[in-house]
Coordinates of N, CA and C in Angstrom, one line a residue:
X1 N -2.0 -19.3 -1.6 CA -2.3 -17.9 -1.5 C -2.0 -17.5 0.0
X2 N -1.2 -16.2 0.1 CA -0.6 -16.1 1.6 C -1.2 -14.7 1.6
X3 N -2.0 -14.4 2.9 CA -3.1 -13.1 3.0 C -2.1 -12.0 3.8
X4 N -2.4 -11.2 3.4 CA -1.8 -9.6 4.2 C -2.0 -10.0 5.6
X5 N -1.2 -9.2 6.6 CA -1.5 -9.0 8.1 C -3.0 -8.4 8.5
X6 N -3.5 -9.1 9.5 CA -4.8 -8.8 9.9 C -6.1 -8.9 8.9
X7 N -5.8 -9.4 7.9 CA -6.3 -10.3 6.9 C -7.0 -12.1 7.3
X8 N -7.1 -12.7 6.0 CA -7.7 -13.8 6.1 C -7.7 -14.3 4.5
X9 N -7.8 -16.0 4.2 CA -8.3 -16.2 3.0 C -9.1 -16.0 2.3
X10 N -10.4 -15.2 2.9 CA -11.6 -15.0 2.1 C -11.5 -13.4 1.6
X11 N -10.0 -12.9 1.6 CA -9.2 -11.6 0.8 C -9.3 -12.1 -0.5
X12 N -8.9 -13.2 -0.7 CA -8.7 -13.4 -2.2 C -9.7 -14.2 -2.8
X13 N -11.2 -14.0 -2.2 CA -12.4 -14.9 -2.6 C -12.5 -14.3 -4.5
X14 N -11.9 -13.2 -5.3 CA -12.2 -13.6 -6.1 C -10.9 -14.2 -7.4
X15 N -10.0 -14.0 -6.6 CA -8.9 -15.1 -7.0 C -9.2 -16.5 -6.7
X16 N -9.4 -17.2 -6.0 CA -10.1 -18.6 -5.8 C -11.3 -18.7 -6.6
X17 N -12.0 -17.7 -7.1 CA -13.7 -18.4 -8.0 C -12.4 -18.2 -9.0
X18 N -11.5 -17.3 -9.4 CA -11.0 -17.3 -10.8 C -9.7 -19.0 -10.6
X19 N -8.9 -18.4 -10.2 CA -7.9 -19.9 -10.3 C -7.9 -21.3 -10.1
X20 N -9.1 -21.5 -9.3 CA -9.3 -22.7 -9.2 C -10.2 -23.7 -10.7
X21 N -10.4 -22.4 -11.1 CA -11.2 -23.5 -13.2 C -10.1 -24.3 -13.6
X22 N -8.7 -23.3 -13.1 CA -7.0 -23.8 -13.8 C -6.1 -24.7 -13.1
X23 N -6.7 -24.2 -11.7 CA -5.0 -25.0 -11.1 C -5.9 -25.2 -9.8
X24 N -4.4 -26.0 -9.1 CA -5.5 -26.9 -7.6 C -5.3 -25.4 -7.2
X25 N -6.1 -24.8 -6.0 CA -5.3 -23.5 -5.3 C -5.9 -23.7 -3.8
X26 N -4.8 -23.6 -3.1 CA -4.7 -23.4 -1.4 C -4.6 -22.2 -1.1
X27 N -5.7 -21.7 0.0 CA -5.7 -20.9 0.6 C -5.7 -20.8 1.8
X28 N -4.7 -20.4 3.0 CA -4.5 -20.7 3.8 C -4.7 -19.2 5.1
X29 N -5.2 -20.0 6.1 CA -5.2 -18.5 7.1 C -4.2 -18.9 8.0
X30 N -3.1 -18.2 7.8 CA -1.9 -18.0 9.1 C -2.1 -18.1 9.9
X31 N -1.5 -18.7 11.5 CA -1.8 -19.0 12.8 C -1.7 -17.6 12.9
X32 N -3.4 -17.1 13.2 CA -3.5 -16.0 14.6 C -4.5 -15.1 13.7
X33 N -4.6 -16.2 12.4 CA -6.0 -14.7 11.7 C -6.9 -15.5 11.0
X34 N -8.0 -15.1 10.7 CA -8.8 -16.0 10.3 C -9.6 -16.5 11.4
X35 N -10.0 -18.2 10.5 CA -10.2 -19.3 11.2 C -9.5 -20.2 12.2
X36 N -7.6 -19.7 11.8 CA -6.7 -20.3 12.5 C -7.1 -20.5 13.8
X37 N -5.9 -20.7 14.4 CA -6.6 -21.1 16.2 C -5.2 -19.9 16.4
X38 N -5.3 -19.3 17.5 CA -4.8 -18.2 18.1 C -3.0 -18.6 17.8
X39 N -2.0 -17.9 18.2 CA -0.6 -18.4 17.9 C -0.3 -18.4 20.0
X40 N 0.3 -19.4 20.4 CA 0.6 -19.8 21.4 C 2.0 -19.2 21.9
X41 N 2.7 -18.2 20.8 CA 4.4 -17.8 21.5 C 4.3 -16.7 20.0
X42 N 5.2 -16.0 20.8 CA 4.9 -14.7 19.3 C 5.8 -15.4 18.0
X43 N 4.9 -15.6 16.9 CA 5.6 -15.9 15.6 C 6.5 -15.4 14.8
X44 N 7.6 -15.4 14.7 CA 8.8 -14.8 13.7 C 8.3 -15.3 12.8
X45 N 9.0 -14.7 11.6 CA 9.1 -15.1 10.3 C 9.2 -16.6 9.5
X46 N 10.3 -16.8 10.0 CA 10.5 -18.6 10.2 C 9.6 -18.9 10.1
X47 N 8.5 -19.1 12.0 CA 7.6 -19.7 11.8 C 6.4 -20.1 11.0
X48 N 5.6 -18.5 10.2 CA 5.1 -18.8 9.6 C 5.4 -19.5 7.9
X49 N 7.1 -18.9 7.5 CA 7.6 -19.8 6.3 C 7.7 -22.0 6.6
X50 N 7.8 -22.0 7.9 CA 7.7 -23.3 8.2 C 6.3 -23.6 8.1
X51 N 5.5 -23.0 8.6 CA 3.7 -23.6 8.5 C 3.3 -23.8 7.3
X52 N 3.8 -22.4 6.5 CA 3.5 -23.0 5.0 C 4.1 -24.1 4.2
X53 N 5.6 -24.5 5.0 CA 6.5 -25.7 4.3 C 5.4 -26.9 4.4
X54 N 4.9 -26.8 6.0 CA 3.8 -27.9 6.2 C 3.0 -28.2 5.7
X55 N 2.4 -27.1 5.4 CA 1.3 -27.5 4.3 C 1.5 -28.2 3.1
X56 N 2.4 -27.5 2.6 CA 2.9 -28.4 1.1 C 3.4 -29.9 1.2
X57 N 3.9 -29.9 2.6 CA 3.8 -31.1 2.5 C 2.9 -32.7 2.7
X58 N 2.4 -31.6 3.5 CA 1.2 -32.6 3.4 C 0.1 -33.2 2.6
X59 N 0.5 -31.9 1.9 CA -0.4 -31.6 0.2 C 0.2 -32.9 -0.5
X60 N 1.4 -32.9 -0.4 CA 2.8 -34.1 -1.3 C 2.5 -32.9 -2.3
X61 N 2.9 -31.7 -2.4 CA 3.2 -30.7 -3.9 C 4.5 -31.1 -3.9
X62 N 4.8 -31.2 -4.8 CA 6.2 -30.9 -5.9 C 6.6 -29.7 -6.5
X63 N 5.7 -28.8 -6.8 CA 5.9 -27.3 -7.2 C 4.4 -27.0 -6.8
X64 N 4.9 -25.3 -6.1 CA 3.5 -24.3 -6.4 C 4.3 -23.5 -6.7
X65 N 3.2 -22.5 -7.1 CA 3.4 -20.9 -7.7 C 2.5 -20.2 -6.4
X66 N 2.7 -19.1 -5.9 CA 2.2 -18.7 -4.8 C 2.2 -16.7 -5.0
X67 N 1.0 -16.7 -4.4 CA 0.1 -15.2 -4.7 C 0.2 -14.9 -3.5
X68 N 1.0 -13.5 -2.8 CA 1.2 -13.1 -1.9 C 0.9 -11.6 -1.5
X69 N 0.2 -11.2 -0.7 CA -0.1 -9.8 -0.2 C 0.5 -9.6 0.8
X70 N 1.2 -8.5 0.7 CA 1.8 -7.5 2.0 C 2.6 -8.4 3.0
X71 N 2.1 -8.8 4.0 CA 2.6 -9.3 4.7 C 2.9 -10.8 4.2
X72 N 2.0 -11.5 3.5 CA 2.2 -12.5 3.1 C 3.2 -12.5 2.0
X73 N 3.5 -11.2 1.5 CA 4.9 -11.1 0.9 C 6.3 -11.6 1.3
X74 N 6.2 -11.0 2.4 CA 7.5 -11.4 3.6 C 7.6 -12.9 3.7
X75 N 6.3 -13.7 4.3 CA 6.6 -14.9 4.1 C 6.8 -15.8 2.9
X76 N 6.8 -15.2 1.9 CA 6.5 -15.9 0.7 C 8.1 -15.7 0.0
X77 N 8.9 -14.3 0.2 CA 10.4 -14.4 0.1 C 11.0 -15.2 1.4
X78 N 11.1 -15.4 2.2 CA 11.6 -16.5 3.3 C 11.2 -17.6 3.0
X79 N 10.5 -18.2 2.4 CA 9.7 -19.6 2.1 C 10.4 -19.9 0.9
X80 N 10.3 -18.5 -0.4 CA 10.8 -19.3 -1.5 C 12.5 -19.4 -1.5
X81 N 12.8 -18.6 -0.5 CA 14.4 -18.7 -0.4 C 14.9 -20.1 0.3
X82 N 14.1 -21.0 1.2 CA 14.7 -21.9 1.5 C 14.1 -23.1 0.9
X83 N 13.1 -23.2 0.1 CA 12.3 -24.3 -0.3 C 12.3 -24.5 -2.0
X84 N 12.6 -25.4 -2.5 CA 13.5 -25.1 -4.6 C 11.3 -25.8 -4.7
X85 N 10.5 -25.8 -4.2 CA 9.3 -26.1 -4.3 C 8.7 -25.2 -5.1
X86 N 9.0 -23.9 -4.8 CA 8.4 -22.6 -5.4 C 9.3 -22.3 -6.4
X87 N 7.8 -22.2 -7.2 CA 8.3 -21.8 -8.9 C 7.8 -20.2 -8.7
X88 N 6.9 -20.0 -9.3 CA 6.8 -18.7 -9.9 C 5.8 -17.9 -8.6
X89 N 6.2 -16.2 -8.5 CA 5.7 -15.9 -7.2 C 5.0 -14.4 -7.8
X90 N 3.7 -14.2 -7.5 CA 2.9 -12.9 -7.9 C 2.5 -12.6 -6.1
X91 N 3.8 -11.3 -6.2 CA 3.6 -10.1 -5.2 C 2.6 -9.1 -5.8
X92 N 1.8 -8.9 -4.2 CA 0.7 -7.9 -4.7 C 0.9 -7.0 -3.4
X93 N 1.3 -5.5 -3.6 CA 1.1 -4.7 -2.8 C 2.4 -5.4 -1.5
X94 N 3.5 -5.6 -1.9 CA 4.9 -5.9 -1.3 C 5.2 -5.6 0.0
X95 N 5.4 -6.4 0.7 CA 5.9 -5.8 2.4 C 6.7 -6.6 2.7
X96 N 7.8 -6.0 3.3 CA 9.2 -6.8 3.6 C 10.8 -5.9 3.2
X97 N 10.7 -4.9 2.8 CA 12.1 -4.0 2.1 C 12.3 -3.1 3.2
X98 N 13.6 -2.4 3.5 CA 13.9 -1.8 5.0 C 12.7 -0.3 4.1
X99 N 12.4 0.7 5.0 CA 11.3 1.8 4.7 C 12.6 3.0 4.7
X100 N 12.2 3.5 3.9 CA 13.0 5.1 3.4 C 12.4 5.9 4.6
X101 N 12.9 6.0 5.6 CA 12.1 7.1 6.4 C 12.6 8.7 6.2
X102 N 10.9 9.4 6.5 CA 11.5 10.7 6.1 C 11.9 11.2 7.8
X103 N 12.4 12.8 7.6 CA 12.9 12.9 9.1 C 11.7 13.7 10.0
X104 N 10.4 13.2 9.7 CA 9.7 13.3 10.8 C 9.6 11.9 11.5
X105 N 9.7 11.5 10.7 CA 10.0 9.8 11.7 C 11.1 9.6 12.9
X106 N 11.9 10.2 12.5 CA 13.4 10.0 13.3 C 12.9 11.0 14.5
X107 N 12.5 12.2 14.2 CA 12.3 12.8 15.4 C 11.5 12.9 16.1
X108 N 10.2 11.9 16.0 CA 8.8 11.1 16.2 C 9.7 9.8 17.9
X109 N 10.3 9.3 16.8 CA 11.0 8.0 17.2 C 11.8 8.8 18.4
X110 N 12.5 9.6 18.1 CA 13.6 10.3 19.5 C 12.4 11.0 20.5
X111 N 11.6 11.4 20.0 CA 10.7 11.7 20.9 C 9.9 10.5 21.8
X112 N 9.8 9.6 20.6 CA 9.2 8.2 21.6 C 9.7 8.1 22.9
X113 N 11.3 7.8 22.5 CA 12.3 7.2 22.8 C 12.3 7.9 24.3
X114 N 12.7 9.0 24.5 CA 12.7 9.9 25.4 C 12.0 10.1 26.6
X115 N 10.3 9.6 26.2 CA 9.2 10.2 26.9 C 9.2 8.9 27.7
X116 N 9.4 7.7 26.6 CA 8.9 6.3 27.6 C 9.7 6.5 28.4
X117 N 10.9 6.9 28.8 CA 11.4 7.1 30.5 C 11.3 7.4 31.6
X118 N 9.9 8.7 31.3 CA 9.2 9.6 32.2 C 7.3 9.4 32.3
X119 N 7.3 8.6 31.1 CA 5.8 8.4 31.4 C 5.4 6.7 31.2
X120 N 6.4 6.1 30.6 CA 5.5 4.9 31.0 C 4.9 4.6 29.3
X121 N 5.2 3.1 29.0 CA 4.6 2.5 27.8 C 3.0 2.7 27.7
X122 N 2.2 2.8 29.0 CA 0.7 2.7 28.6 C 0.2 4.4 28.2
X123 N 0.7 5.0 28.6 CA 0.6 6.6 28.0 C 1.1 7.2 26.9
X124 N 2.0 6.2 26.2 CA 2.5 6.9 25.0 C 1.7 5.6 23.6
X125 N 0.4 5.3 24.0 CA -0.2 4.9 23.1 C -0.4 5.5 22.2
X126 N -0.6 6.4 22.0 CA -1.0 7.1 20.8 C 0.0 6.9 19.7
X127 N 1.5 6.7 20.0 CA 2.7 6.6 19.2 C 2.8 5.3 18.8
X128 N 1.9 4.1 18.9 CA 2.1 2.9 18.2 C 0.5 3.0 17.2
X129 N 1.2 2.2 15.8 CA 0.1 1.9 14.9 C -1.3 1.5 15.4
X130 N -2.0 1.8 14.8 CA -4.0 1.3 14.8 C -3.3 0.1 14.7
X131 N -2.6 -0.5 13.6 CA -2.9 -2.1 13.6 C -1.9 -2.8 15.0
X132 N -1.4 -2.1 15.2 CA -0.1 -2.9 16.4 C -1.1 -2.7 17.7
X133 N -1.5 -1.5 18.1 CA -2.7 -1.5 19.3 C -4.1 -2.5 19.2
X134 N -4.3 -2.9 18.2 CA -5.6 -4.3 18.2 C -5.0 -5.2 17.9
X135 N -3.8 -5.4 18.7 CA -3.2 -6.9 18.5 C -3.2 -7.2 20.2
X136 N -3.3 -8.4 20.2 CA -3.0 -9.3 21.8 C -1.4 -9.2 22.2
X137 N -1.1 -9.1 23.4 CA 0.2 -9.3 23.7 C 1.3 -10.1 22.9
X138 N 0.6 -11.1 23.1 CA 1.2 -12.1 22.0 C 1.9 -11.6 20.4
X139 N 1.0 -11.4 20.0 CA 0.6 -11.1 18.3 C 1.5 -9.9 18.2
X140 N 1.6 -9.1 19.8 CA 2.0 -7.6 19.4 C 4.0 -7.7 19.5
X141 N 4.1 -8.4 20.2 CA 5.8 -9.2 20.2 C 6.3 -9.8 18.7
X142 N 4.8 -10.6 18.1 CA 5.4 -11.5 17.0 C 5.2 -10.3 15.7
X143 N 5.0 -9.3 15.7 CA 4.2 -8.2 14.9 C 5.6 -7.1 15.3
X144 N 6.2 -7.0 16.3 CA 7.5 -6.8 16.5 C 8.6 -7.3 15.5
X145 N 9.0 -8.1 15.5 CA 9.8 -9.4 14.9 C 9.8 -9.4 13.9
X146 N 8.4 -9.6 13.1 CA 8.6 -9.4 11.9 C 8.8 -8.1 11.0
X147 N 7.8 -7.0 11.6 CA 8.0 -5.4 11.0 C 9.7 -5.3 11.2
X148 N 10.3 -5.7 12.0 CA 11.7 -5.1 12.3 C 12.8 -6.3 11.2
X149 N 12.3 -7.3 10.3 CA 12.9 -7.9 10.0 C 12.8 -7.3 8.6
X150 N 14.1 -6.6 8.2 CA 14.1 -6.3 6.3 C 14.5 -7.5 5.2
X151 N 14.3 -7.2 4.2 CA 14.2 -8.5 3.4 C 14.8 -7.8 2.1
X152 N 15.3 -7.4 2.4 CA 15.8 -6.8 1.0 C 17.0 -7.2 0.5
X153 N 18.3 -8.2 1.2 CA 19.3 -9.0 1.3 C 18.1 -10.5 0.3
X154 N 17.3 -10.9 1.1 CA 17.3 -12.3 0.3 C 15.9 -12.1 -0.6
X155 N 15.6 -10.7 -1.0 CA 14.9 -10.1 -2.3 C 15.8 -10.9 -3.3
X156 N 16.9 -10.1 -3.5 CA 18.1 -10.1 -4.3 C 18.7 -11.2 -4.3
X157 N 18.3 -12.3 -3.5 CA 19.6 -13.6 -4.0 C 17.7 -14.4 -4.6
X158 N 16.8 -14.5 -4.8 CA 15.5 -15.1 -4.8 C 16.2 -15.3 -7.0
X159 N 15.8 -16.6 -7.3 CA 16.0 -17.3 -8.6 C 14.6 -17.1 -9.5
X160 N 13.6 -17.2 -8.7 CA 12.5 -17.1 -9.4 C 12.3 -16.3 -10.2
X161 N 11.3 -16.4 -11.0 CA 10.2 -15.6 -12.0 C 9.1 -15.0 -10.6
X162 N 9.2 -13.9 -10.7 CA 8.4 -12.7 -10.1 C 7.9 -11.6 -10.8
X163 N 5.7 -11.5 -10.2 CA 5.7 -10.0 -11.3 C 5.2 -9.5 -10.0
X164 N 5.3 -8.3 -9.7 CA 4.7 -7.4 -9.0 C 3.4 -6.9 -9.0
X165 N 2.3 -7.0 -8.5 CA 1.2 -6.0 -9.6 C 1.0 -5.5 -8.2
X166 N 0.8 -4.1 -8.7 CA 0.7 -2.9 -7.0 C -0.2 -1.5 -7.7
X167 N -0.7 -1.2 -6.6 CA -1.9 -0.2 -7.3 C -1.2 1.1 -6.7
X168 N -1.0 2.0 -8.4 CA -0.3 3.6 -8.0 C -0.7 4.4 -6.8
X169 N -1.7 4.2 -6.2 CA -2.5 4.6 -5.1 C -2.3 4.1 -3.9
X170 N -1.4 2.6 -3.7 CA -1.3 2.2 -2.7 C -0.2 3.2 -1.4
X171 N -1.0 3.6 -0.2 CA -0.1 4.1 0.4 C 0.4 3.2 1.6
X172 N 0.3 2.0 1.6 CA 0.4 1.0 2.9 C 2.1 0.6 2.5
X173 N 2.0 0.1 0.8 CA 3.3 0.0 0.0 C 3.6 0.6 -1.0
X174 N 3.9 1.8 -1.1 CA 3.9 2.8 -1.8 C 4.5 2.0 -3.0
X175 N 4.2 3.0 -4.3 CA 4.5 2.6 -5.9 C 6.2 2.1 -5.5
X176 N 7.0 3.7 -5.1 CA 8.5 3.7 -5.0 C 9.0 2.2 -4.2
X177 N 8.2 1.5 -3.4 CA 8.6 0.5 -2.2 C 8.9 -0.7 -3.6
X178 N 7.7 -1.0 -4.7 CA 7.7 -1.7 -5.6 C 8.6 -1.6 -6.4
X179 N 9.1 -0.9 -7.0 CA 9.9 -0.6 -8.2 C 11.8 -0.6 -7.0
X180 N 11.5 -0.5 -6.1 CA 12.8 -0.9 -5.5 C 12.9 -2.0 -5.4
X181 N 11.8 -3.1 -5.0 CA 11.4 -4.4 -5.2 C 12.0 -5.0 -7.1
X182 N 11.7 -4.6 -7.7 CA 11.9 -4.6 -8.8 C 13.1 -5.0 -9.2
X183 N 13.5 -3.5 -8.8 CA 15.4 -3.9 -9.0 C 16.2 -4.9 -8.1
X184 N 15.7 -5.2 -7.7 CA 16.5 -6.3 -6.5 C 16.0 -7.5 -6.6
X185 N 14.9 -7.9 -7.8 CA 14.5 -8.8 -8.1 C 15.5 -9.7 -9.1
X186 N 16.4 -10.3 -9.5 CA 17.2 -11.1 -10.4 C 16.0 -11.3 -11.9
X187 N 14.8 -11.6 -11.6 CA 14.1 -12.2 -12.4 C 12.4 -11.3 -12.4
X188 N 12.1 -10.5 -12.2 CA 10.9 -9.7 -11.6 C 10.7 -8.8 -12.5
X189 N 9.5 -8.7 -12.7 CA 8.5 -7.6 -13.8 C 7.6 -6.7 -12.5
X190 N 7.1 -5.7 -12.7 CA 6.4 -4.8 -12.8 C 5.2 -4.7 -13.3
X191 N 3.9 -4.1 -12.7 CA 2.4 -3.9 -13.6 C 1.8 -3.3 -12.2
X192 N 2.0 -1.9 -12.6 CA 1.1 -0.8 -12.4 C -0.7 -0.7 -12.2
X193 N -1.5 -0.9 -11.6 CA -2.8 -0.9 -12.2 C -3.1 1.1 -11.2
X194 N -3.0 1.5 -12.3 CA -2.9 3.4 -12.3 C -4.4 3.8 -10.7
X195 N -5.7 3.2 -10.9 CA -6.3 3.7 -10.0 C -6.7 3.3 -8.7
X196 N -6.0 2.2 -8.5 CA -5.6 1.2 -7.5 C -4.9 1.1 -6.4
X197 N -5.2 1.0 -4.9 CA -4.7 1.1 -3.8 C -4.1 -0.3 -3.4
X198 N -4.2 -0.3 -2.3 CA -3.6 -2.1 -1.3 C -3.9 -2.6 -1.4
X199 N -5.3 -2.9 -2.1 CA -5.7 -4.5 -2.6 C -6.4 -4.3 -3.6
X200 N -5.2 -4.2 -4.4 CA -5.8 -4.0 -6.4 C -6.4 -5.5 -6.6
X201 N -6.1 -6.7 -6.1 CA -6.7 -7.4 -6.5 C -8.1 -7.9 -5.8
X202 N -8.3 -7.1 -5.0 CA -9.8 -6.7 -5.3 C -10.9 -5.6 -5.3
X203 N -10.3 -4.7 -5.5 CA -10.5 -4.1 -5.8 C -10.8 -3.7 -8.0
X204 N -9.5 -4.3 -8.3 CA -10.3 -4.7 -10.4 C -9.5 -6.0 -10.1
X205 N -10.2 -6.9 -9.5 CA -9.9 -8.1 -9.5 C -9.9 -9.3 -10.9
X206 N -10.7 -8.2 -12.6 CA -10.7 -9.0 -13.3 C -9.4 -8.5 -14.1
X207 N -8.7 -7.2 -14.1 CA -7.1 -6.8 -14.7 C -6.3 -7.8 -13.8
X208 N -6.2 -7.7 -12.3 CA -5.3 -8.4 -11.8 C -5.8 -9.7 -12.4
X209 N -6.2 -10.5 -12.2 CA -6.3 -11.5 -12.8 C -5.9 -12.5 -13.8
X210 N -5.9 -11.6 -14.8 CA -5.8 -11.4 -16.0 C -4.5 -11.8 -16.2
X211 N -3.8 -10.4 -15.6 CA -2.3 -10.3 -15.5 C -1.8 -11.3 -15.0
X212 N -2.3 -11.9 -14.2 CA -1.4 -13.0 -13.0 C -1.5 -14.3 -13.6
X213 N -2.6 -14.4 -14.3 CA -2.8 -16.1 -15.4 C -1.6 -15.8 -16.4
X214 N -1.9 -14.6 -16.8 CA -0.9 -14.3 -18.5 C 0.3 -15.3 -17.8
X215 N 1.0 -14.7 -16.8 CA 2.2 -15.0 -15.8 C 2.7 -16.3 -15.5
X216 N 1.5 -16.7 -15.0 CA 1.4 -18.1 -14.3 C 1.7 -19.0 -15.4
X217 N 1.0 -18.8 -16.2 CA 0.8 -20.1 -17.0 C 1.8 -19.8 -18.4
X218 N 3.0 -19.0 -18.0 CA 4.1 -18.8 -18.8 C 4.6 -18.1 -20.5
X219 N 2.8 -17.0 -20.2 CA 2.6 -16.5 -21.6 C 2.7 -15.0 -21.4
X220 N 3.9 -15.0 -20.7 CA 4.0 -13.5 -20.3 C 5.2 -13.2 -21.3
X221 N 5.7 -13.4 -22.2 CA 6.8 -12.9 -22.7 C 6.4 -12.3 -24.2

C-alpha cells in the first residue's frame, strides 16, 4: 500500500483490518512521512520506486498487487513499469498525468515569474502551495521533481489490470484527471463512488473495499 503525499500508513488503517483476513499486506511509510526517518537529498521519483523495489525484496515477493493514493500513484506507475513483480494495481484518487491548466494559471505563473526579479523568493510566498510551504528545504526540491514529472507517456505503455476508484467530489484529482487516466490505461476500469472526495477509501471505506477485493481476487468480470 503506497500512501498520498504528506500522508502515512495509518491512511489506509481500514484497508489493512479489511485485506489482511485475505492476503499478506505491506504498508509502507515513504522516506520523509510517517515514521520513516527524514530523506537526506531531495527524492525523485526513481528513488522512492527503488525503496519500494527494496522492500519486495526483502519480502522475497514474487508478485504483489499494490493500492495506491495520489502521490503514491506516481510511484506505483514508475515501479510497475520497471518491475514484471506487479500484477494488479488499484489507483485511488490518481496523481501523476500533465494538469489541463486553465488561463488563470498561466497568468498567475507570468505573474510569479516577473515579480521574483523585483522582490525576492521569500515575499512571493503566498504564490506557492499550503502543502509545498510546510515542507523542509529538502522535501520542498524533492516535491519539485516530482510535481514537475508527468506520467502520462508510461500510463499508456503499463500491461496491467488497473481499476481506478475516485470520489466525483474529489478536487485534489478531479473526476476528468481519472477518466483521462482511464483512456491511457491499455487494461484499466473505472468506479465512481458519486459522494466522495480524496480519500473515498476512507471515507465509505466498506464500497471501496468491496470494489477492490471484487478486483483483486479476479472476480471482476
Amino acid at each position: 500500500m503506497l500512501h498520498g503525499y504528506l500522508s502515512n500508513k495509518e491512511s489506509f488503517t481500514y484497508q489493512i483490518n479489511f485485506f489482511s483476513r485475505f492476503f499478506r499486506v505491506v504498508a509502507v511509510d515513504m522516506t520523509g512521512f510517517g515514521k520513516s526517518p527524514p530523506m537526506e537529498y531531495p527524492f525523485s521519483l526513481d528513488d522512492y520506486a527503488e525503496e519500494i523495489k527494496r522492500v519486495l525484496d526483502e519480502l522475497g515477493a514474487e508478485k504483489a498487487d499494490v493500492l495506491a493514493h495520489s502521490f503514491g500513484a506516481r510511484v506505483a506507475v514508475r515501479l510497475a513499469g520497471g518491475d514484471d513483480r506487479i500484477d494488479r494495481i488499484v489507483f485511488t484518487g490518481a496523481a501523476g498525468l500533465k494538469p489541463r491548466r486553465k488561463i488563470k494559471y498561466y497568468l498567475k505563473r507570468a505573474s510569479f515569474i516577473l515579480l521574483k526579479k523585483f522582490v525576492g523568493k521569500e515575499r512571493l510566498k503566498s504564490f506557492y502551495s499550503s502543502d509545498y510551504r510546510s515542507l523542509d528545504p529538502i522535501m520542498q526540491k524533492s516535491f519539485i521533481k516530482i510535481v514537475n514529472e508527468h506520467l502520462d507517456g508510461e500510463v499508456g505503455k503499463l500491461k496491467n489490470k488497473c481499476l481506478i476508484i475516485c470520489g466525483k467530489k474529489d478536487k485534489e484529482t478531479p473526476l476528468g484527471t481519472e477518466k483521462r487516466m482511464k483512456k491511457l490505461l491499455e487494461n484499466g476500469k473505472l468506479y465512481v463512488i458519486p459522494s466522495a472526495g480524496h480519500f473515498c477509501f476512507s471515507e465509505y471505506p466498506d464500497e471501496f473495499n468491496a470494489k477492490a477485493f471484487t478486483f483483486l481476487t479476479g472476480n471482476d468480470i
